[in-house]
CSV table of C-alpha atoms in Angstrom, one decimal:
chain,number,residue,atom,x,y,z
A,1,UNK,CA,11.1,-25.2,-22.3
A,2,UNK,CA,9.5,-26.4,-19.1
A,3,UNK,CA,11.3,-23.3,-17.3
A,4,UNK,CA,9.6,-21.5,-19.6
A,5,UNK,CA,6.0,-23.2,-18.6
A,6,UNK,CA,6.5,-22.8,-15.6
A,7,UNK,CA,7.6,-19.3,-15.6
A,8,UNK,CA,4.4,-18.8,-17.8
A,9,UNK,CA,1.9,-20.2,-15.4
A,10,UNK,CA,3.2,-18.4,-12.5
A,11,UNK,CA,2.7,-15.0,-14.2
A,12,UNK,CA,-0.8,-16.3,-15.3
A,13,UNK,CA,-1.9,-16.8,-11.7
A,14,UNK,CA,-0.5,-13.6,-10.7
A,15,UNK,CA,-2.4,-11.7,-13.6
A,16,UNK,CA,-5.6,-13.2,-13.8
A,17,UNK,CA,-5.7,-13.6,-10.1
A,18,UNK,CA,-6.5,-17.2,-9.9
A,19,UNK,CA,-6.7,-17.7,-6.2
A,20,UNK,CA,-6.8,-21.7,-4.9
A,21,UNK,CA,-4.9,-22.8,-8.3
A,22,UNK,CA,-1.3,-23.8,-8.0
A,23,UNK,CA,1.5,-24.0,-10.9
A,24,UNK,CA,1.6,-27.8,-10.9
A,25,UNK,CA,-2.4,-27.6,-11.3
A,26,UNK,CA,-1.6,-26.4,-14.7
A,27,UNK,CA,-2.0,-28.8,-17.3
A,28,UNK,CA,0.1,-28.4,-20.5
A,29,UNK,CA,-1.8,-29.8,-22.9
A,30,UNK,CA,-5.8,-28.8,-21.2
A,31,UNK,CA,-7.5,-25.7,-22.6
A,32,UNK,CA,-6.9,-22.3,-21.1
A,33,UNK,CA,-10.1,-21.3,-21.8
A,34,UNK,CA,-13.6,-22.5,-21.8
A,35,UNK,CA,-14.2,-26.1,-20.7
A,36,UNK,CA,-10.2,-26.1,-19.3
A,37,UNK,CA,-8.7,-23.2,-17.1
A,38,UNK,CA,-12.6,-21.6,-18.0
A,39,UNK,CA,-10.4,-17.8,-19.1
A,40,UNK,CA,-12.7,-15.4,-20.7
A,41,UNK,CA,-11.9,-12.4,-23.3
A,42,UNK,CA,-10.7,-9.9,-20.4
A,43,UNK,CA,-7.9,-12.8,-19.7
A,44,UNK,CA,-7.2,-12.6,-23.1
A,45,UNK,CA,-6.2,-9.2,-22.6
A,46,UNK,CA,-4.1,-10.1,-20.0
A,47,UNK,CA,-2.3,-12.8,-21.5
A,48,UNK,CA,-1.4,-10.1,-24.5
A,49,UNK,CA,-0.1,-7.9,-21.9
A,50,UNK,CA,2.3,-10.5,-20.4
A,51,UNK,CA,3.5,-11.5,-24.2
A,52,UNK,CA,4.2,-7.8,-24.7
A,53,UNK,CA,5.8,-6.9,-21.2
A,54,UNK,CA,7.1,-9.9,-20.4
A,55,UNK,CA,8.6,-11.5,-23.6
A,56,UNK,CA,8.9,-8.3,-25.8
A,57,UNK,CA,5.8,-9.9,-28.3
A,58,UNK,CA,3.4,-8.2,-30.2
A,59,UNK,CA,0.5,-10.1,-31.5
A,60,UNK,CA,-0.1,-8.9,-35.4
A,61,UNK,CA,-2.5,-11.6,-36.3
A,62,UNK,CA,-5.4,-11.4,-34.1
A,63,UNK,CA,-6.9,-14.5,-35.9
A,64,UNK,CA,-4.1,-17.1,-34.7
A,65,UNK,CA,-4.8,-15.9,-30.8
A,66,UNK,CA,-7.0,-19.0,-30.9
A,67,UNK,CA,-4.8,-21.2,-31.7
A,68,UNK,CA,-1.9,-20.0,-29.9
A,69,UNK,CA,-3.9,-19.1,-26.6
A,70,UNK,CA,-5.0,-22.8,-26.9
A,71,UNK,CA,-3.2,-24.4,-23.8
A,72,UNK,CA,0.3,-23.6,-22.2
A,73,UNK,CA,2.0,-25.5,-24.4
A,74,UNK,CA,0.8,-23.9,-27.9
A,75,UNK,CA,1.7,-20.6,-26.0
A,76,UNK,CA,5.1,-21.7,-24.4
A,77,UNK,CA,6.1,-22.8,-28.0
A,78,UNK,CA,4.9,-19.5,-29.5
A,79,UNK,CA,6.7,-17.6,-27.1
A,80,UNK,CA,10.1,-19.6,-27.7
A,81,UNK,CA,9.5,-18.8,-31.1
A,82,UNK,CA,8.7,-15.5,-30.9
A,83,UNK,CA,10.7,-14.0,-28.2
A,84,UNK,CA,13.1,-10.9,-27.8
A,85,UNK,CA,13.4,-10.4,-24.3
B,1,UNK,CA,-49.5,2.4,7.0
B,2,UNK,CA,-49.6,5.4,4.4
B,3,UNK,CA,-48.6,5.0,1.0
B,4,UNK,CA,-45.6,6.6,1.9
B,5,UNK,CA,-44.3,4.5,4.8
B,6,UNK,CA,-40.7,2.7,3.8
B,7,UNK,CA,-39.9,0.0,5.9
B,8,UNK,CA,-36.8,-1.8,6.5
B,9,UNK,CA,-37.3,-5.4,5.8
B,10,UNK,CA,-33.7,-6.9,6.2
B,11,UNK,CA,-30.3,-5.1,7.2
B,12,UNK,CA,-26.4,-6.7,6.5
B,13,UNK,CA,-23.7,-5.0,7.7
B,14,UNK,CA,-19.7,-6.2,7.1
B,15,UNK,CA,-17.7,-4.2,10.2
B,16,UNK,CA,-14.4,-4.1,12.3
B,17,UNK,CA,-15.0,-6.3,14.7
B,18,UNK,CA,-12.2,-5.5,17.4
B,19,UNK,CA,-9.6,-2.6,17.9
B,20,UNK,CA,-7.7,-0.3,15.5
B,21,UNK,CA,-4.5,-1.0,14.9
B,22,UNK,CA,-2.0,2.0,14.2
B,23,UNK,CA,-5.0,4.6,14.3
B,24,UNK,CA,-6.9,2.2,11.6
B,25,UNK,CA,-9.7,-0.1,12.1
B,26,UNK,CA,-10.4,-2.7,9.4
B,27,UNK,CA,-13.4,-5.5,8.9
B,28,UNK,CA,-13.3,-8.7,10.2
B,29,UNK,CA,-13.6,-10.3,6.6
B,30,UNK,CA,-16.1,-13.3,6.3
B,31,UNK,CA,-15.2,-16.2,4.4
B,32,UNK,CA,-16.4,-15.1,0.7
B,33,UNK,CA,-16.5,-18.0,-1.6
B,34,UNK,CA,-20.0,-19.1,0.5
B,35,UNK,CA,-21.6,-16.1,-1.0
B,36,UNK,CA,-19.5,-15.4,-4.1
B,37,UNK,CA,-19.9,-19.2,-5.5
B,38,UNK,CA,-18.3,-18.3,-8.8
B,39,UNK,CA,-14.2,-18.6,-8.4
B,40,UNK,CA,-14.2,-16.5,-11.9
B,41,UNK,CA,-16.5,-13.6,-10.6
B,42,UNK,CA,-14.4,-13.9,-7.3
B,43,UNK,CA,-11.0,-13.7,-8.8
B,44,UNK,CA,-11.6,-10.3,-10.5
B,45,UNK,CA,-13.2,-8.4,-7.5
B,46,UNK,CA,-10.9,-6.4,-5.2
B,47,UNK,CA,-11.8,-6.5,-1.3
B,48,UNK,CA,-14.5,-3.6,-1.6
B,49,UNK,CA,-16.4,-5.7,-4.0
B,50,UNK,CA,-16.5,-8.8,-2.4
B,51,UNK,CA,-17.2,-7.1,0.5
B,52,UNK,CA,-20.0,-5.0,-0.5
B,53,UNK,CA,-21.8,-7.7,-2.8
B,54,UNK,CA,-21.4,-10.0,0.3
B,55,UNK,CA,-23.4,-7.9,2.4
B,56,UNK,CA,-25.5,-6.9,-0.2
B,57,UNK,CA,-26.8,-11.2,-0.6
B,58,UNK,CA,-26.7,-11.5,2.7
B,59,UNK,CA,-29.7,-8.8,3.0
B,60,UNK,CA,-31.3,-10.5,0.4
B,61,UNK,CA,-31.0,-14.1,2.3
B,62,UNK,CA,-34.2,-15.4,3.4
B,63,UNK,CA,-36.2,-12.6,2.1
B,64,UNK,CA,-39.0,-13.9,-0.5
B,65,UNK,CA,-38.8,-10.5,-2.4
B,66,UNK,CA,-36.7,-10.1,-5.4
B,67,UNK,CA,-35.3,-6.2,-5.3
B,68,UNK,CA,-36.8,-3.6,-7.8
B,69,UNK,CA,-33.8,-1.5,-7.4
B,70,UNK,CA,-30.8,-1.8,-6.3
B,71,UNK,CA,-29.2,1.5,-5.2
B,72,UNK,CA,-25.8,1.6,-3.7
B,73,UNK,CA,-23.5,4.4,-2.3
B,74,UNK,CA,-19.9,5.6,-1.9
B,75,UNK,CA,-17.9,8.4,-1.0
B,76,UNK,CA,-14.5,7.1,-2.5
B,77,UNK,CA,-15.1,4.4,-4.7
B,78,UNK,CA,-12.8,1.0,-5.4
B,79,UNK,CA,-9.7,3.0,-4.2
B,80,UNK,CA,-7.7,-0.4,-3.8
B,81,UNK,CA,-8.6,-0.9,-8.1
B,82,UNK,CA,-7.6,3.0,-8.8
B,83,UNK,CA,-4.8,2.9,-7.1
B,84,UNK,CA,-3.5,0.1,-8.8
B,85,UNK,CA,-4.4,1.9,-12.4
B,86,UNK,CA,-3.0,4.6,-11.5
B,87,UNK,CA,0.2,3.5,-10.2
B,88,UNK,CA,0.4,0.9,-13.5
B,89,UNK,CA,-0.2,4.3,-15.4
B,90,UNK,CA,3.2,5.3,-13.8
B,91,UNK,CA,5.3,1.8,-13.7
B,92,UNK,CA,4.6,1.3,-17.3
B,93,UNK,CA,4.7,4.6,-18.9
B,94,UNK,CA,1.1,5.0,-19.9
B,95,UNK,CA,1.2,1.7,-22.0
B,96,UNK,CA,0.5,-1.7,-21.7
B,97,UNK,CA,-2.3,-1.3,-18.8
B,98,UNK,CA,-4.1,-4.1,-17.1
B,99,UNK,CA,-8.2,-3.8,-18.0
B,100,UNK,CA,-8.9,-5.9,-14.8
B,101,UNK,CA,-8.0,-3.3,-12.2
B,102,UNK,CA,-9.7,-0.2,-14.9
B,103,UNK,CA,-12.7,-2.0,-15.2
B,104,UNK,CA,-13.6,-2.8,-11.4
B,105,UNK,CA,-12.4,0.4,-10.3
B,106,UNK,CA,-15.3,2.1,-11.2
B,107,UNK,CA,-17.9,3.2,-8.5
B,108,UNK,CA,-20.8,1.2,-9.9
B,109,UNK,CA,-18.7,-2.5,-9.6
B,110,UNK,CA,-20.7,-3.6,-6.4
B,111,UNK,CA,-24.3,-2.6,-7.6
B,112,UNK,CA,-24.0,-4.0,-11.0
B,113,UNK,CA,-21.8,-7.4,-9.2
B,114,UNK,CA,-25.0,-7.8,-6.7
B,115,UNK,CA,-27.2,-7.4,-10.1
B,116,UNK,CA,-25.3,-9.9,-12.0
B,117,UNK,CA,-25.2,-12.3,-9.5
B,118,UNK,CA,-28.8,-12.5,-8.3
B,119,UNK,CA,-30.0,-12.2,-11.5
B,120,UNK,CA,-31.5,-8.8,-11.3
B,121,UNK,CA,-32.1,-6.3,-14.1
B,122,UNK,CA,-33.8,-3.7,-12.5
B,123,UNK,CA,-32.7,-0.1,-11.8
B,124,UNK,CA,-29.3,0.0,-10.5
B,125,UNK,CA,-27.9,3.5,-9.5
B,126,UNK,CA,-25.1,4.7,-7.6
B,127,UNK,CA,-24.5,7.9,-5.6
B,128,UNK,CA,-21.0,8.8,-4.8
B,129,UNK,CA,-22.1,12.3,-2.7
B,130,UNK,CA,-19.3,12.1,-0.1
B,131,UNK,CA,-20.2,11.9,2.9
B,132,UNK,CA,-24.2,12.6,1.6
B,133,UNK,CA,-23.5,9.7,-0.5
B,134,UNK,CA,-25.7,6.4,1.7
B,135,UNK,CA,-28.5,9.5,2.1
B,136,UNK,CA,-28.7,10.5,-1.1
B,137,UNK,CA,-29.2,6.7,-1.5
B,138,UNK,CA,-31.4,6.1,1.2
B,139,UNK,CA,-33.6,8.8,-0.6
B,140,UNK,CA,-33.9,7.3,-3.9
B,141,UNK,CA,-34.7,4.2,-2.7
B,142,UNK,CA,-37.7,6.2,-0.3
B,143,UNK,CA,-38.7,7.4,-3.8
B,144,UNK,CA,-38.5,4.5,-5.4
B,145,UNK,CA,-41.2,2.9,-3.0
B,146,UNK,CA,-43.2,6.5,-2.8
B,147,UNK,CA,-43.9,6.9,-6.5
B,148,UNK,CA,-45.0,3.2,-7.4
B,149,UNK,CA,-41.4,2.5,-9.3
B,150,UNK,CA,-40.8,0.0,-6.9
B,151,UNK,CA,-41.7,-2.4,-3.7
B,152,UNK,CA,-38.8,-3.7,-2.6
B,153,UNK,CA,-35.3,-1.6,-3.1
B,154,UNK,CA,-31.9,-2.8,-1.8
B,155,UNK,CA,-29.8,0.4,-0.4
B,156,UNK,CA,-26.2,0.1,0.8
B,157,UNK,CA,-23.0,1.6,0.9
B,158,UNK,CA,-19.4,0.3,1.1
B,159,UNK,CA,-15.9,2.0,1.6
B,160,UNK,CA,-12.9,0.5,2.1
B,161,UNK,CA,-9.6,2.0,3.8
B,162,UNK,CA,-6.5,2.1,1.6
B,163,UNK,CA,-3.1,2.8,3.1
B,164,UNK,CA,-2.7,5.8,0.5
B,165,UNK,CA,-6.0,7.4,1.6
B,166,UNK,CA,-5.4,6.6,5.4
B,167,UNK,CA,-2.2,9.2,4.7
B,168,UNK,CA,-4.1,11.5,2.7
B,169,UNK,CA,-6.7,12.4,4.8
B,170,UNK,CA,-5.1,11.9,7.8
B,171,UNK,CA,-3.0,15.2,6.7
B,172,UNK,CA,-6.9,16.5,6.6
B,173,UNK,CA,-6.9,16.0,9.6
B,174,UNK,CA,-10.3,12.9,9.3
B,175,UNK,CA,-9.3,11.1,11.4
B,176,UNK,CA,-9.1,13.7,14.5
B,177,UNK,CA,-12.4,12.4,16.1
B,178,UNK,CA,-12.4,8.8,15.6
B,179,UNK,CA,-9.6,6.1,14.2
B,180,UNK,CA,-9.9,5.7,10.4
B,181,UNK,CA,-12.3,2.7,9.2
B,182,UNK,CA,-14.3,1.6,6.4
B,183,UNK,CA,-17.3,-1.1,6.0
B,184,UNK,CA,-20.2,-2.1,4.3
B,185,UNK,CA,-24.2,-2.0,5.4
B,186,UNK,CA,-27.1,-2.8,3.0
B,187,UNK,CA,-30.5,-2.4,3.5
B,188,UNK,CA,-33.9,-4.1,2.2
B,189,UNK,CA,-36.4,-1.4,2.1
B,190,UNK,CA,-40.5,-2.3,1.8
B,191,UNK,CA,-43.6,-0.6,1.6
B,192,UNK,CA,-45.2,-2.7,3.9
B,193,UNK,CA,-45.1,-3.7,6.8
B,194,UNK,CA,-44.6,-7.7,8.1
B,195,UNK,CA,-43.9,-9.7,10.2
B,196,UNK,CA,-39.9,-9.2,9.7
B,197,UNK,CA,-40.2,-5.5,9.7
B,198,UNK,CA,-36.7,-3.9,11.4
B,199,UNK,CA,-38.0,-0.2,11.4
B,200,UNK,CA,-39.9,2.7,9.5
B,201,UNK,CA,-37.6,5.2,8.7
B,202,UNK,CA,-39.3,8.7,9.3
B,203,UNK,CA,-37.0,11.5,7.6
B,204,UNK,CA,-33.4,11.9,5.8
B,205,UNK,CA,-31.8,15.1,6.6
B,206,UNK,CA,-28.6,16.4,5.0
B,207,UNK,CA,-27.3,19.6,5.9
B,208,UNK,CA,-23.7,21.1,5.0
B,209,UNK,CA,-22.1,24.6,6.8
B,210,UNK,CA,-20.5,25.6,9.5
B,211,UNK,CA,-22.8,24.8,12.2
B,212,UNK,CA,-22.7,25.6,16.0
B,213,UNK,CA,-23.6,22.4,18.7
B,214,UNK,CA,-26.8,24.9,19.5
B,215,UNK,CA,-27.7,25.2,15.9
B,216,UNK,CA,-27.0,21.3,14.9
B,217,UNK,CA,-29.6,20.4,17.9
B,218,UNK,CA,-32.0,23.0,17.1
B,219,UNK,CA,-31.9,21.4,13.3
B,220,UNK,CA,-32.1,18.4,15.1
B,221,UNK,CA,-35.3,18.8,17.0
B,222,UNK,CA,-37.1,21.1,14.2
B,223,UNK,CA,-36.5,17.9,12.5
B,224,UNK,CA,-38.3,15.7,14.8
B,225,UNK,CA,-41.1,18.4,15.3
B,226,UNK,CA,-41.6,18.6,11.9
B,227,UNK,CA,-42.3,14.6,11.6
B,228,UNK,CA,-44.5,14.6,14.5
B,229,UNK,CA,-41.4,12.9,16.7
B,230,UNK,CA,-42.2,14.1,20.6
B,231,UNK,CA,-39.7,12.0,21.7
B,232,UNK,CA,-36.4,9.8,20.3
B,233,UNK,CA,-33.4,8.0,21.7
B,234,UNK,CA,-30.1,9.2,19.9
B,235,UNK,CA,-27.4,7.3,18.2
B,236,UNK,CA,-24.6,9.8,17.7
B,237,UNK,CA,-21.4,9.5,16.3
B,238,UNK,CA,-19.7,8.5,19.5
B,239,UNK,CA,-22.1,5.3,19.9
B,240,UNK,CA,-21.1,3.5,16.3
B,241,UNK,CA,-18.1,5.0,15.0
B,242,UNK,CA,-15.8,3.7,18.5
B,243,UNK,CA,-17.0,0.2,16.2
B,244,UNK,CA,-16.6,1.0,12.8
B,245,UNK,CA,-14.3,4.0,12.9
B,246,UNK,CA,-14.6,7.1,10.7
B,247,UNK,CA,-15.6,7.3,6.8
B,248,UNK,CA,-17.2,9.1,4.4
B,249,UNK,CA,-20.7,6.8,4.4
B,250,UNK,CA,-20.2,5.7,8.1
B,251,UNK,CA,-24.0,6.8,8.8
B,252,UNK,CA,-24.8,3.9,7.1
B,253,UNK,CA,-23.7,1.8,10.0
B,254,UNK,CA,-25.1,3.8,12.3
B,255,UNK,CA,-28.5,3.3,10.8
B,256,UNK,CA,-27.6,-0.4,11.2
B,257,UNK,CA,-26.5,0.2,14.9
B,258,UNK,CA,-29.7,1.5,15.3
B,259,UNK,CA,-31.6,-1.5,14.4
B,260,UNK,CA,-30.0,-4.2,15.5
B,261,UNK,CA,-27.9,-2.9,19.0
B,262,UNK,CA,-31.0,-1.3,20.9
B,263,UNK,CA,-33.7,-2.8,22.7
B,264,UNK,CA,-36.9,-2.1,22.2
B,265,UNK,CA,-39.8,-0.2,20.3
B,266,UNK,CA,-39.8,3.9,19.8
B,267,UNK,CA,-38.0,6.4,17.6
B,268,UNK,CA,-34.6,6.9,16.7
B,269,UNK,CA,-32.5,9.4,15.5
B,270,UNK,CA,-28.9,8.4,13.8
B,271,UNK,CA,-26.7,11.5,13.8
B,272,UNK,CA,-23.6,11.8,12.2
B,273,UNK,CA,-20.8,14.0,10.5
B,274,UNK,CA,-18.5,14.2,8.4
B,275,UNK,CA,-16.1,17.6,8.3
B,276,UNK,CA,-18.8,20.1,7.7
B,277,UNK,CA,-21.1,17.8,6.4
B,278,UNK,CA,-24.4,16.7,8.8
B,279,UNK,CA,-26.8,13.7,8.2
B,280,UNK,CA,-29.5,12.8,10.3
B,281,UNK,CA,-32.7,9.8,9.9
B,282,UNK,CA,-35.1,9.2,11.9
B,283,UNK,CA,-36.6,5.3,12.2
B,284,UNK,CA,-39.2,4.2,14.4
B,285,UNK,CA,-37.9,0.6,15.3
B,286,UNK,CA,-40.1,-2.1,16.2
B,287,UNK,CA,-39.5,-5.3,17.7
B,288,UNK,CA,-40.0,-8.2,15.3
B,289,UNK,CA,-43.3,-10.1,16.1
C-alpha cells in the first residue's frame, strides 16, 4: 500500500504539474483539494485520467468522487480495491 | 495633442539576452513566481504564458492606469501546449486526453491570464495575423483610444520557439536571414501625454507582395510623407533581430528597441519582414521629462 501512495503522488505531481512540492510533502490523510493540496475541478479531470490509464479504472458513480478523491489515502484504498492493471 | 495622438506610456519586453545556440536564440527567463504569485495559476501555464503575462504586469507596474483593453498578438500560438495535445492525440489513441495542455493551448491563454490576474474585465482580443499579427494589434489598440472605447489599452505579443517548429520552418527556409528566436513585448498605450510618455506612434503600415529594395523604400518614404515625417532615424531588421532573432511578431521588439536603445528625441521608423510580409511604424520618441 505505501508503494502504491507513493507511486500515486509521484504521478500526481507529474500531471497536475505541482512544481516546489515533493512526494514526502504529501500528506496521506490532508485533503487533496480545497483547504489541503488546494486541486480544483480541472485536477479532477486529471486524477480520472490517471485512474483510467494508469490503473485500468473507470469511475461509474460520479457522486462518490468526493469521497474517494478525499486524500491519498481514500484514493490509494479505492484504487487497491478497484484495480486491473 | 489631437484627439488622435496614442502615446506609449510604459513598454516590457522578455528577450534573449546572449547568443544563439545551434542557430536558435532563446529568452533569458526571469524568475516568475515574483509576478505570477499564485503557485496554482503558475502550475498550469506553459513557458509562453508565463512569459507573456510576465511582461504583460510588468508594463502595468507603476502605472496608475488600469487598462481598458487588453489586446494581445501571435503568429503561432502556445505551440509548446499543442504540441503536447497533439502528440497525446497520438500516444493514447484519441482517448483519455489531458484538458490541461487543450485548454492553455489556445491563442487567447496570455490575454485572458493577464485579465484574470489583474482583475480586469474589459475588452480582451487577440489577433493571430502571422507576421501582421502585433500590427493588427497595435491598430486596434490605436482605435481603441481614437474612437473613445478606451484610454488606456495594453498591446503585446509573445512567441515562443519549439524544437518542432525550429525544424519546420527551418525547411522554409525562416531562418535564412537571422537565427530562430522568440520573445515577448507589451505595450501601455495612452491618449495623453505625461510626464512618463516613451513615444507617439505616427502610422502602422502592413504591406504583403513581392516587393523590390526600390519599391519597399519608396513605400517607406510615401509613408513618412504622408504623415508629415521630413526626416526619421531607421531601425531595421538587422539592428533588433541580431538580439532577439527571427519570428513571426519580432516587430514587436523592434518597436521596443526603438524606445528604449536610442538616444534622444525625433522620429522613428521600425522596419521589418517577415517572408513576403512588410511592417513598418513610425514613433516620435521623446525623452522622459
Amino acid at each position: 500500500m505505501d508503494q502504491l501512495k507513493q507511486e500515486l503522488k509521484e504521478a500526481l505531481i507529474q500531471a497536475l504539474n505541482l512544481e516546489d512540492i515533493t512526494a514526502e510533502e504529501i500528506v496521506d490523510e490532508e485533503p487533496l483539494f480545497g483547504d489541503g493540496l488546494g486541486l480544483d475541478s480541472i485536477d479532477a479531470l486529471e486524477i480520472i485520467l490517471i485512474l483510467e490509464r494508469n490503473y485500468g479504472i473507470r469511475l461509474t458513480k460520479p457522486e462518490e468522487a468526493r469521497e474517494i478523491f478525499y486524500s491519498i489515502d481514500t484514493l490509494a484504498d479505492f484504487i487497491d480495491k478497484n484495480r486491473k492493471k | 495633442m489631437d484627439s488622435y495622438s496614442v502615446y506609449i506610456q510604459s513598454v516590457a519586453s522578455i528577450y534573449p539576452e546572449g547568443e544563439p545556440v545551434e542557430g536558435r536564440f532563446s529568452i533569458n527567463e526571469p524568475d516568475y513566481k515574483e509576478w505570477i504569485k499564485e503557485a496554482g495559476s503558475r502550475r498550469r501555464m506553459s513557458r509562453i504564458v508565463k512569459m507573456g503575462v510576465t511582461a504583460g504586469l510588468q508594463c502595468l507596474q507603476n502605472m496608475a492606469v488600469k487598462p481598458e483593453a487588453i489586446i494581445t498578438a501571435t503568429g503561432l500560438g502556445c505551440l509548446a501546449d499543442t504540441e503536447k495535445f497533439l502528440q497525446s492525440i497520438g500516444s493514447l489513441n484519441e482517448e483519455l486526453l489531458s484538458p490541461t495542455p487543450f485548454i492553455q493551448s489556445t491563442f487567447n491563454t496570455i490575454g485572458a491570464q493577464i485579465a484574470l490576474l489583474s482583475d480586469n474585465k474589459a475588452y480582451n482580443s487577440t489577433y493571430v495575423h502571422r507576421a501582421f499579427s502585433f500590427e493588427s494589434a497595435l491598430l486596434d489598440g490605436m482605435m481603441q483610444l481614437q474612437t473613445g472605447n478606451a484610454d488606456s489599452v495594453l498591446v503585446g505579443a509573445v512567441e515562443e520557439l519549439t524544437p518542432t517548429v525550429f525544424y519546420i520552418l527551418e525547411r522554409m527556409g525562416a531562418w535564412r536571414k537571422f537565427p530562430a528566436g522568440e520573445g515577448t513585448s507589451f505595450f501601455l498605450l495612452g491618449n495623453e501625454k505625461t510626464h512618463q510618455t516613451v513615444a507617439r506612434i505616427v502610422a502602422v503600415d502592413m504591406q504583403r507582395g513581392n516587393f523590390s529594395k526600390d519599391q519597399l523604400t519608396q513605400k517607406r518614404s510615401d509613408l513618412l510623407r504622408r504623415n508629415g515625417v521630413s526626416d526619421a532615424r531607421i531601425v531595421s531588421e538587422e539592428m533588433f533581430k541580431p538580439i532577439c532573432g527571427e519570428y513571426q511578431t519580432a516587430s514587436s521588439f523592434g518597436l521596443w528597441y526603438a524606445c528604449t536603445q536610442l538616444n534622444g528625441n525625433g522620429f522613428v521608423l521600425i522596419t521589418n519582414s517577415w517572408l513576403n510580409n512588410y511592417t513598418a511604424v513610425v514613433i516620435e520618441k521623446f525623452t522622459k521629462e
